[in-house]
Each structure stands twice: as C-alpha cells, then as structure tokens.
Short mmCIF file of C-alpha atoms and ligand atoms in Angstrom, two decimals:
data_model
loop_
_atom_site.label_atom_id
_atom_site.label_comp_id
_atom_site.label_asym_id
_atom_site.label_seq_id
_atom_site.Cartn_x
_atom_site.Cartn_y
_atom_site.Cartn_z
CA UNK Q 1 8.83 1.77 -31.03
CA UNK Q 2 8.72 -1.97 -31.06
CA UNK Q 3 6.65 -4.66 -29.32
CA UNK Q 4 7.07 -8.43 -29.36
CA UNK Q 5 5.86 -11.56 -27.60
CA UNK Q 6 8.24 -13.26 -25.19
CA UNK Q 7 8.09 -16.49 -23.15
CA UNK Q 8 5.60 -18.02 -25.56
CA UNK Q 9 3.10 -15.20 -25.05
CA UNK Q 10 3.33 -15.22 -21.24
CA UNK Q 11 4.60 -11.65 -21.58
CA UNK Q 12 5.49 -8.91 -24.02
CA UNK Q 13 8.54 -6.67 -24.39
CA UNK Q 14 7.91 -3.05 -25.34
CA UNK Q 15 10.62 -0.66 -26.53
CA UNK Q 16 9.82 3.04 -26.66
CA UNK Q 17 11.90 6.22 -26.80
CA UNK Q 18 11.33 6.41 -23.01
CA UNK Q 19 12.84 2.98 -22.38
CA UNK Q 20 11.98 -0.68 -22.51
CA UNK Q 21 9.84 -2.80 -20.24
CA UNK Q 22 8.30 -6.24 -20.05
CA UNK Q 23 4.66 -6.81 -19.04
CA UNK Q 24 3.01 -10.11 -18.13
CA UNK Q 25 -0.07 -11.21 -20.07
CA UNK Q 26 -2.12 -11.58 -16.89
CA UNK Q 27 -1.11 -8.09 -15.71
CA UNK Q 28 -2.07 -6.58 -19.07
CA UNK Q 29 -5.41 -8.38 -19.15
CA UNK Q 30 -6.25 -7.34 -15.58
CA UNK Q 31 -5.41 -3.72 -16.42
CA UNK Q 32 -7.17 -3.59 -19.76
CA UNK Q 33 -8.79 -0.14 -20.20
CA UNK Q 34 -11.72 -1.26 -22.38
CA UNK Q 35 -15.31 -0.48 -21.43
CA UNK Q 36 -16.08 -4.13 -20.55
CA UNK Q 37 -13.22 -4.21 -18.06
CA UNK Q 38 -13.42 -0.71 -16.61
CA UNK Q 39 -16.43 1.50 -16.20
CA UNK Q 40 -15.84 4.48 -18.53
CA UNK Q 41 -17.67 6.77 -16.10
CA UNK Q 42 -16.02 6.17 -12.77
CA UNK Q 43 -12.97 4.19 -13.88
CA UNK Q 44 -13.74 1.31 -11.52
CA UNK Q 45 -12.95 -2.25 -12.56
CA UNK Q 46 -16.02 -4.20 -13.64
CA UNK Q 47 -14.43 -7.66 -13.49
CA UNK Q 48 -12.74 -9.71 -10.79
CA UNK Q 49 -9.61 -11.73 -11.41
CA UNK Q 50 -11.76 -14.87 -11.36
CA UNK Q 51 -13.31 -13.63 -14.62
CA UNK Q 52 -9.92 -13.75 -16.35
CA UNK Q 53 -8.79 -17.24 -17.47
CA UNK Q 54 -5.78 -18.41 -15.47
CA UNK Q 55 -4.05 -19.52 -18.68
CA UNK Q 56 -4.32 -16.07 -20.29
CA UNK Q 57 -1.59 -15.39 -22.84
CA UNK Q 58 -0.89 -12.73 -25.42
CA UNK Q 59 -1.58 -14.07 -28.90
CA UNK Q 60 -0.63 -11.03 -30.90
CA UNK Q 61 0.61 -7.45 -30.50
CA UNK Q 62 0.41 -4.65 -33.04
CA UNK Q 63 1.56 -1.04 -32.71
CA UNK Q 64 -0.60 1.69 -34.19
CA UNK Q 65 0.99 5.04 -33.45
CA UNK Q 66 0.89 5.55 -29.69
CA UNK Q 67 -1.48 2.62 -29.16
CA UNK Q 68 -0.45 -0.97 -28.58
CA UNK Q 69 -3.16 -3.46 -29.58
CA UNK Q 70 -2.93 -6.65 -27.57
CA UNK Q 71 -4.93 -9.79 -28.41
CA UNK Q 72 -5.45 -12.16 -25.52
CA UNK Q 73 -6.01 -15.93 -25.70
CA UNK Q 74 -8.10 -17.86 -24.93
CA UNK Q 75 -10.65 -15.00 -24.82
CA UNK Q 76 -9.74 -13.80 -28.32
CA UNK Q 77 -10.17 -10.26 -27.01
CA UNK Q 78 -8.19 -7.32 -28.42
CA UNK Q 79 -7.54 -4.27 -26.28
CA UNK Q 80 -5.69 -1.02 -27.04
CA UNK Q 81 -3.21 0.34 -24.49
CA UNK Q 82 -1.65 3.80 -24.61
CA UNK Q 83 2.08 3.10 -24.71
CA UNK Q 84 2.71 6.12 -22.51
CA UNK Q 85 0.37 4.71 -19.86
CA UNK Q 86 2.23 1.40 -20.01
CA UNK Q 87 5.64 3.03 -19.52
CA UNK Q 88 4.30 5.16 -16.66
CA UNK Q 89 3.16 1.95 -14.98
CA UNK Q 90 6.24 -0.13 -15.75
CA UNK Q 91 7.25 -2.54 -12.99
CA UNK Q 92 10.22 -4.02 -14.85
CA UNK Q 93 13.13 -2.99 -12.65
CA UNK Q 94 15.66 -4.99 -10.71
CA UNK Q 95 17.14 -2.42 -8.39
CA UNK Q 96 16.18 -3.17 -4.80
CA UNK Q 97 15.87 0.03 -2.77
CA UNK Q 98 17.51 0.27 0.64
CA UNK Q 99 15.30 -0.23 3.69
CA UNK Q 100 13.87 3.14 4.64
CA UNK Q 101 13.59 4.49 1.10
CA UNK Q 102 11.15 7.29 0.31
CA UNK Q 103 9.44 8.04 -2.99
CA UNK Q 104 10.03 10.98 -5.29
CA UNK Q 105 7.05 12.83 -3.84
CA UNK Q 106 8.75 13.06 -0.44
CA UNK Q 107 11.50 15.56 0.32
CA UNK Q 108 13.11 15.32 3.74
CA UNK Q 109 14.31 18.47 5.46
CA UNK Q 110 16.06 19.99 8.45
CA UNK Q 111 16.27 23.48 9.97
CA UNK Q 112 17.23 24.92 6.57
CA UNK Q 113 13.60 24.56 5.52
CA UNK Q 114 12.98 27.65 7.68
CA UNK Q 115 13.42 29.91 4.67
CA UNK Q 116 11.18 27.79 2.43
CA UNK Q 117 8.25 26.75 4.63
CA UNK Q 118 5.15 25.92 2.58
CA UNK Q 119 3.34 29.13 3.47
CA UNK Q 120 0.13 30.66 2.19
CA UNK Q 121 -2.49 33.23 3.05
CA UNK Q 122 -5.71 31.75 4.40
CA UNK Q 123 -7.96 33.98 2.28
CA UNK Q 124 -5.97 33.32 -0.86
CA UNK Q 125 -6.09 29.52 -0.56
CA UNK Q 126 -9.80 29.79 0.28
CA UNK Q 127 -10.52 31.60 -3.00
CA UNK Q 128 -7.77 30.67 -5.43
CA UNK Q 129 -7.71 26.99 -6.38
CA UNK Q 130 -4.26 27.20 -7.89
CA UNK Q 131 -2.85 28.73 -4.71
CA UNK Q 132 -4.57 25.96 -2.73
CA UNK Q 133 -3.07 23.31 -5.02
CA UNK Q 134 0.42 24.77 -4.58
CA UNK Q 135 0.09 24.90 -0.80
CA UNK Q 136 -1.31 21.36 -0.56
CA UNK Q 137 1.53 20.23 -2.83
CA UNK Q 138 3.98 21.63 -0.31
CA UNK Q 139 2.16 19.86 2.54
CA UNK Q 140 2.38 16.50 0.75
CA UNK Q 141 6.05 17.02 -0.13
CA UNK Q 142 7.26 18.32 3.25
CA UNK Q 143 4.56 17.01 5.60
CA UNK Q 144 4.10 20.51 6.93
CA UNK Q 145 2.57 23.84 5.99
CA UNK Q 146 1.63 27.14 7.56
CA UNK Q 147 -1.24 29.54 6.94
CA UNK Q 148 -1.38 33.22 7.83
CA UNK Q 149 -4.12 35.83 7.81
CA UNK Q 150 -7.00 33.64 8.97
CA UNK Q 151 -9.95 34.82 11.05
CA UNK Q 152 -9.38 35.21 14.78
CA UNK Q 153 -12.49 33.39 15.95
CA UNK Q 154 -13.26 30.19 17.78
CA UNK Q 155 -13.58 27.18 15.53
CA UNK Q 156 -11.78 28.86 12.61
CA UNK Q 157 -9.50 25.81 12.42
CA UNK Q 158 -12.43 23.84 11.03
CA UNK Q 159 -12.26 26.06 7.95
CA UNK Q 160 -8.67 24.93 7.45
CA UNK Q 161 -9.83 21.29 7.45
CA UNK Q 162 -12.61 22.25 5.01
CA UNK Q 163 -9.94 23.28 2.48
CA UNK Q 164 -9.02 19.64 1.85
CA UNK Q 165 -11.14 17.18 3.79
CA UNK Q 166 -12.89 16.34 7.01
CA UNK Q 167 -12.21 16.68 10.70
CA UNK Q 168 -11.55 13.41 12.48
CA UNK Q 169 -13.47 13.59 15.74
CA UNK Q 170 -11.93 11.83 18.75
CA UNK Q 171 -12.44 11.54 22.50
CA UNK Q 172 -10.87 15.03 22.67
CA UNK Q 173 -13.85 16.32 20.71
CA UNK Q 174 -14.28 17.74 17.24
CA UNK Q 175 -11.55 20.16 18.23
CA UNK Q 176 -9.76 20.83 21.48
CA UNK Q 177 -8.44 23.80 23.39
CA UNK Q 178 -4.70 24.04 23.96
CA UNK Q 179 -4.24 26.41 26.88
CA UNK Q 180 -3.28 26.18 30.51
CA UNK Q 181 -5.83 24.30 32.57
CA UNK Q 182 -6.10 23.47 36.25
CA UNK Q 183 -6.06 19.64 36.65
CA UNK Q 184 -5.35 19.00 32.97
CA UNK Q 185 -6.39 15.69 31.41
CA UNK Q 186 -3.39 15.96 29.09
CA UNK Q 187 0.00 17.63 29.58
CA UNK Q 188 -0.65 19.53 26.35
CA UNK Q 189 -3.04 21.66 28.39
CA UNK Q 190 -0.30 23.06 30.64
CA UNK Q 191 2.47 25.61 30.22
CA UNK Q 192 5.15 22.89 30.17
CA UNK Q 193 7.47 22.59 27.21
CA UNK Q 194 6.79 19.44 25.23
CA UNK Q 195 9.43 17.35 23.47
CA UNK Q 196 8.80 16.97 19.78
CA UNK Q 197 6.28 14.20 19.25
CA UNK Q 198 3.67 12.81 16.95
CA UNK Q 199 0.14 12.99 18.31
CA UNK Q 200 -1.99 10.11 19.49
CA UNK Q 201 0.33 7.19 18.66
CA UNK Q 202 -1.96 5.15 20.93
CA UNK Q 203 -4.74 5.43 18.37
CA UNK Q 204 -5.12 2.88 15.56
CA UNK Q 205 -5.11 4.30 12.99
CA UNK Q 206 -3.47 7.50 14.17
CA UNK Q 207 -4.97 10.77 12.95
CA UNK Q 208 -2.76 11.51 9.97
CA UNK Q 209 -3.18 15.29 10.04
CA UNK Q 210 -3.06 17.70 12.93
CA UNK Q 211 -4.06 21.35 12.63
CA UNK Q 212 -3.08 23.84 15.34
CA UNK Q 213 -4.67 27.28 15.11
CA UNK Q 214 -3.65 30.32 17.15
CA UNK Q 215 -6.22 32.63 18.72
CA UNK Q 216 -4.06 34.37 21.36
CA UNK Q 217 -0.31 34.32 21.88
CA UNK Q 218 0.99 37.13 24.04
CA UNK Q 219 2.70 34.91 26.66
CA UNK Q 220 6.47 34.77 26.85
CA UNK Q 221 7.73 31.66 25.07
CA UNK Q 222 5.31 29.12 23.64
CA UNK Q 223 7.01 28.92 20.24
CA UNK Q 224 6.13 25.95 18.08
CA UNK Q 225 8.70 23.67 16.50
CA UNK Q 226 8.39 21.04 13.83
CA UNK Q 227 10.86 18.28 13.02
CA UNK Q 228 10.85 15.95 10.02
CA UNK Q 229 10.65 12.45 11.51
CA UNK Q 230 11.65 10.94 8.16
CA UNK Q 231 14.86 13.02 8.10
CA UNK Q 232 15.58 11.92 11.69
CA UNK Q 233 15.02 8.26 10.78
CA UNK Q 234 17.33 8.64 7.76
CA UNK Q 235 20.01 10.16 9.97
CA UNK Q 236 19.70 7.31 12.46
CA UNK Q 237 19.97 4.81 9.61
CA UNK Q 238 23.17 6.47 8.33
CA UNK Q 239 24.73 6.52 11.80
CA UNK Q 240 23.48 3.23 13.15
CA UNK Q 241 21.85 0.87 10.67
CA UNK Q 242 21.23 -1.76 13.32
CA UNK Q 243 19.47 0.77 15.54
CA UNK Q 244 17.27 1.75 12.59
CA UNK Q 245 16.46 -1.92 12.00
CA UNK Q 246 15.59 -2.50 15.66
CA UNK Q 247 13.20 0.47 15.81
CA UNK Q 248 11.54 -0.61 12.57
CA UNK Q 249 11.42 -4.37 13.15
CA UNK Q 250 10.00 -4.40 16.64
CA UNK Q 251 6.77 -2.88 17.87
CA UNK Q 252 6.66 -0.32 20.65
CA UNK Q 253 3.50 0.17 22.68
CA UNK Q 254 1.56 3.32 23.33
CA UNK Q 255 -1.26 4.02 25.73
CA UNK Q 256 -3.54 6.81 26.89
CA UNK Q 257 -6.01 6.37 29.73
CA UNK Q 258 -5.98 9.88 31.15
CA UNK Q 259 -9.70 10.53 31.19
CA UNK Q 260 -12.73 8.52 32.27
CA UNK Q 261 -14.00 5.91 29.89
CA UNK Q 262 -10.93 6.05 27.64
CA UNK Q 263 -8.32 3.30 27.39
CA UNK Q 264 -6.51 3.59 24.06
CA UNK Q 265 -3.68 1.20 23.28
CA UNK Q 266 -1.63 0.42 20.21
CA UNK Q 267 1.28 -1.78 19.23
CA UNK Q 268 3.28 -0.31 16.38
CA UNK Q 269 6.95 0.36 15.54
CA UNK Q 270 8.49 3.79 16.16
CA UNK Q 271 9.79 3.67 12.58
CA UNK Q 272 7.29 2.01 10.27
CA UNK Q 273 8.27 0.50 6.92
CA UNK Q 274 6.10 -0.98 4.20
CA UNK Q 275 6.89 -4.64 3.38
CA UNK Q 276 9.22 -3.46 0.60
CA UNK Q 277 11.13 -1.17 2.97
CA UNK Q 278 9.47 2.15 2.16
CA UNK Q 279 9.54 4.54 5.11
CA UNK Q 280 5.87 5.21 5.82
CA UNK Q 281 5.57 6.39 9.39
CA UNK Q 282 7.22 7.64 12.55
CA UNK Q 283 5.62 7.40 15.98
CA UNK Q 284 7.41 9.17 18.77
CA UNK Q 285 5.80 10.38 21.96
CA UNK Q 286 7.45 10.09 25.37
CA UNK Q 287 4.25 10.97 27.23
CA UNK Q 288 2.25 8.08 25.89
CA UNK Q 289 4.94 5.41 25.42
CA UNK Q 290 3.87 2.30 27.35
CA UNK Q 291 6.11 -0.52 28.59
CA UNK Q 292 7.76 -2.12 25.56
CA UNK Q 293 7.38 -5.88 25.77
CA UNK Q 294 7.85 -7.05 22.18
CA UNK Q 295 11.61 -6.64 21.92
CA UNK Q 296 13.53 -9.81 22.82
CA UNK Q 297 15.69 -9.61 25.95
CA UNK Q 298 18.90 -9.91 23.92
CA UNK Q 299 18.00 -6.88 21.77
CA UNK Q 300 16.44 -4.62 24.43
CA UNK Q 301 19.64 -2.79 25.45
CA UNK Q 302 20.46 -1.97 21.83
CA UNK Q 303 16.83 -1.06 21.19
CA UNK Q 304 16.94 1.47 24.04
CA UNK Q 305 20.25 2.88 22.74
CA UNK Q 306 18.63 3.41 19.32
CA UNK Q 307 15.50 4.91 20.93
CA UNK Q 308 17.71 7.32 22.91
CA UNK Q 309 19.70 8.25 19.83
CA UNK Q 310 16.57 8.87 17.77
CA UNK Q 311 15.39 11.20 20.56
CA UNK Q 312 18.74 13.04 20.52
CA UNK Q 313 18.49 13.52 16.76
CA UNK Q 314 14.92 14.79 17.15
CA UNK Q 315 16.10 17.24 19.85
CA UNK Q 316 19.01 18.51 17.72
CA UNK Q 317 18.31 22.18 16.85
CA UNK Q 318 19.81 21.48 13.41
CA UNK Q 319 16.69 19.41 12.65
CA UNK Q 320 14.00 21.84 13.82
CA UNK Q 321 12.05 24.66 12.29
CA UNK Q 322 10.78 27.10 14.96
CA UNK Q 323 8.17 29.79 14.68
CA UNK Q 324 5.78 31.69 16.90
CA UNK Q 325 2.20 31.79 15.72
CA UNK Q 326 0.27 35.04 15.80
CA UNK Q 327 -3.51 35.13 16.19
CA UNK Q 328 -5.13 33.95 12.94
CA UNK Q 329 -2.11 31.84 11.98
CA UNK Q 330 -2.09 28.06 11.92
CA UNK Q 331 -0.01 25.12 10.87
CA UNK Q 332 -0.72 21.65 9.65
CA UNK Q 333 1.47 18.55 9.96
CA UNK Q 334 1.42 15.08 8.48
CA UNK Q 335 1.18 13.36 11.84
CA UNK Q 336 2.61 10.11 10.47
CA UNK Q 337 5.85 11.90 9.64
CA UNK Q 338 6.41 15.34 11.14
CA UNK Q 339 6.81 15.82 14.88
CA UNK Q 340 5.71 18.99 16.61
CA UNK Q 341 6.82 20.55 19.86
CA UNK Q 342 6.20 23.54 22.03
CA UNK Q 343 8.55 25.58 24.14
CA UNK Q 344 7.41 26.29 27.71
CA UNK Q 345 5.52 29.46 28.36
CA UNK Q 346 4.66 31.48 31.42
CA UNK Q 347 4.32 34.95 32.81
CA UNK Q 348 1.86 37.56 31.82
CA UNK Q 349 -0.16 37.37 28.66
CA UNK Q 350 -2.07 34.43 27.32
CA UNK Q 351 -1.66 31.56 24.89
CA UNK Q 352 -4.70 29.97 23.32
CA UNK Q 353 -4.56 27.56 20.46
CA UNK Q 354 -7.21 25.24 19.12
CA UNK Q 355 -6.32 21.91 17.59
CA UNK Q 356 -8.07 19.27 15.54
CA UNK Q 357 -7.31 16.17 13.55
CA UNK Q 358 -8.00 15.30 9.93
CA UNK Q 359 -6.41 12.99 7.39
CA UNK Q 360 -3.67 13.06 4.77
CA UNK Q 361 -5.69 11.10 2.23
CA UNK Q 362 -7.89 14.19 1.89
CA UNK Q 363 -4.82 16.41 1.42
CA UNK Q 364 -3.41 14.11 -1.27
CA UNK Q 365 -6.76 13.60 -2.98
CA UNK Q 366 -7.62 17.30 -3.11
CA UNK Q 367 -4.13 18.14 -4.34
CA UNK Q 368 -4.18 15.45 -7.07
CA UNK Q 369 -7.68 16.40 -8.21
CA UNK Q 370 -6.76 20.11 -8.39
CA UNK Q 371 -3.56 19.38 -10.31
CA UNK Q 372 -5.60 17.38 -12.80
CA UNK Q 373 -8.43 19.90 -13.01
CA UNK Q 374 -6.15 22.90 -13.45
CA UNK Q 375 -3.73 21.11 -15.77
CA UNK Q 376 -0.83 21.99 -13.48
CA UNK Q 377 2.50 20.21 -13.79
CA UNK Q 378 2.63 17.56 -11.07
CA UNK Q 379 5.37 18.47 -8.60
FE1 LIG Y 1 0.82 17.36 20.21
#
C-alpha cells in the first residue's frame, strides 16, 4: 500500500491491493471518523461544513497497517481512516453510466422469475430473523415478494407491514377492501380486469410499498400478475432510445378525484431518473392518467408512440409473472418499480383481498440492519 499527496495537498492518491483512488482534502476532512467530527454513539456528524476551513489541505499522510493517518492544515488535526473504508467509498471513476442505469442491488426480471419468486412462509419470517432478512433481500433486489401460510383473518396484512415497517394510511384508510362493490369509488373494487399499473401515481410521494393479502379466492379468474417496470423501461430504451428519453424527460400528470373531499394531483415522469441517469421510478396507470400538458407540441406524437409502446411491453406475457393467491397468502411490491395487475373474475365463488400501503425505506432499513446484526454476507 502507498499513499502520497497530490496537487499541493489538495488531494491524496491511495494505492491498495484493491485498487487506487484519489480523495480530495475537503472530502476527507468532512468524512473524518474521529469523535469530534462524528458522534461515536449514533454515528451522526457533529460539525457542519462551515466549521471546516475552506482552504483545508492535507499536510501529511502516513500509513500504519490498515490505517491511513491524515494531517489536515490549517487545523493541524490528524485523523485515522481505515483504508478499506476509503476504498469502499471511492468516487474516483471516469466511466459515465448510460441513462437508465441501475445499481448492483437491483436485478431486473421477466416471466422467467416465475420459478425463483422471493417466497417465504409467513410464520417462518415472523420468527426467524435470518429467514426474514433473506426474504427482505429478495424484495429489495426484485421489487417483489410473496408470503404463504399466513392467518386467514381480517387485518392480517398489517402483520406483514409489521415485519419491516409501518403502514402508510391514506384516504382509502389504514387498509382497504378489494372486492366487488356496488357503485365502487375505484375500479379496483369491481370484477373488471385491470391493466398492470403502479398504485396511486397521483400521490406525492407515492406509497412505495403495496401489500395485497388474500382472504377468499374461490371465484373463477382473478389471478394476480406482476411486471418489472424497470425491465420494461430497459426494453423500451433498447428498442427506442428517443422514446425512453421522452418518457423520462417530460412529466405526465395523474389525478384522482373519485370520492368526496379528495382531489389528488401529481406531475411526474412515467420513467423517473435521478440527475445522474439512475433509473429510480416507474409510474404507469391508465385509470388515473390526467391530460398531459407538459410535452411540447412538436414532441407529443412521439411521446404518445413511446407511451403506447411502453404499454405494449408491459402487456407482453413474456414480461409477467402470474399467480393465484390462496387465502392466507399475500404479496408485496415496490410500487415505484413493479406493476401489478389482476385478471377479470366472475361467476360463483368469492374474491376478497385486503390491501395497504407502506414504504420501501423500511424494507431496506430492516434488511440492512438484519444483515449487519446477523453478520450475513450482503447480497
Ligand atoms: Fe392496484
């Protein structure tokens, strides 16, 4: 291992068996792990950037085993960094990822996932923390997971939310009934088939998790389907890069005003990218799409062609995973990514599901904390 000052102490260059990387003096100082910079108990930063001199430089570096001692001027402060931590947090790269990239923690899928659905037994994940960690890991990776063997009782879906976080209450209540209603306030409460969609795109922020829990399902039809919106967006990008750009650069509009006292509206793209091009969200819902007014006239025809094509990809059976829930079974989707659908149902028998919303930050947090606690290899 080797470390040296570069650019007159504005930065350092570190060479380790894992690679080499440069780090700016100001970045190192801001991320110093010492007890005066970060609270040893909760890990929170005790200083603001204003407390760090703007002309901070590195005066000296010295390697001591796995620790790199860095002395900062003008403070004259010396701080030890674990070299492994530094390399794990390296930002010294010059490859620019394509628009629509996804991180290593995301794996996109199509109908072939059918044989490898993240699946677990409700009682097992309720009692076995390692089983829960594995299942939550699958949910973060695929944006989807299924549970079997749960209690067949009203409100049992709240116990699914309890596994990783908190229910997000909305105007539909803490949870809602999905079964055929007379004069429904939402088409979900009918026997109609529903095109694959993400829920509540008219909400800002959208609920990032949906749980659907089956209590009765003896009607003919009524299968559930899930589709990976990220895989669909990637396919659109491969086929029609301009269409992908149009759906990600311009905002669509969504609206729901189907019950008294509710008028929810949002303005967001159907394919959402972070400023650096990372694919972070898909919103797709024909029932609540409002008039799109933020696409320039000259681009609207192409925008609609891309919108149509994205819908065709979403409808392609090669993209979908289909299953019929039995009483006591449930599934969970990352509602910013995975679309869900229902086939029409009718005839004798009954279909009764309950649904609720929650959030992916709880899924990710619980998973990360369990991985750390149990010393499991991060997936
Ligand atoms: Fe839905």
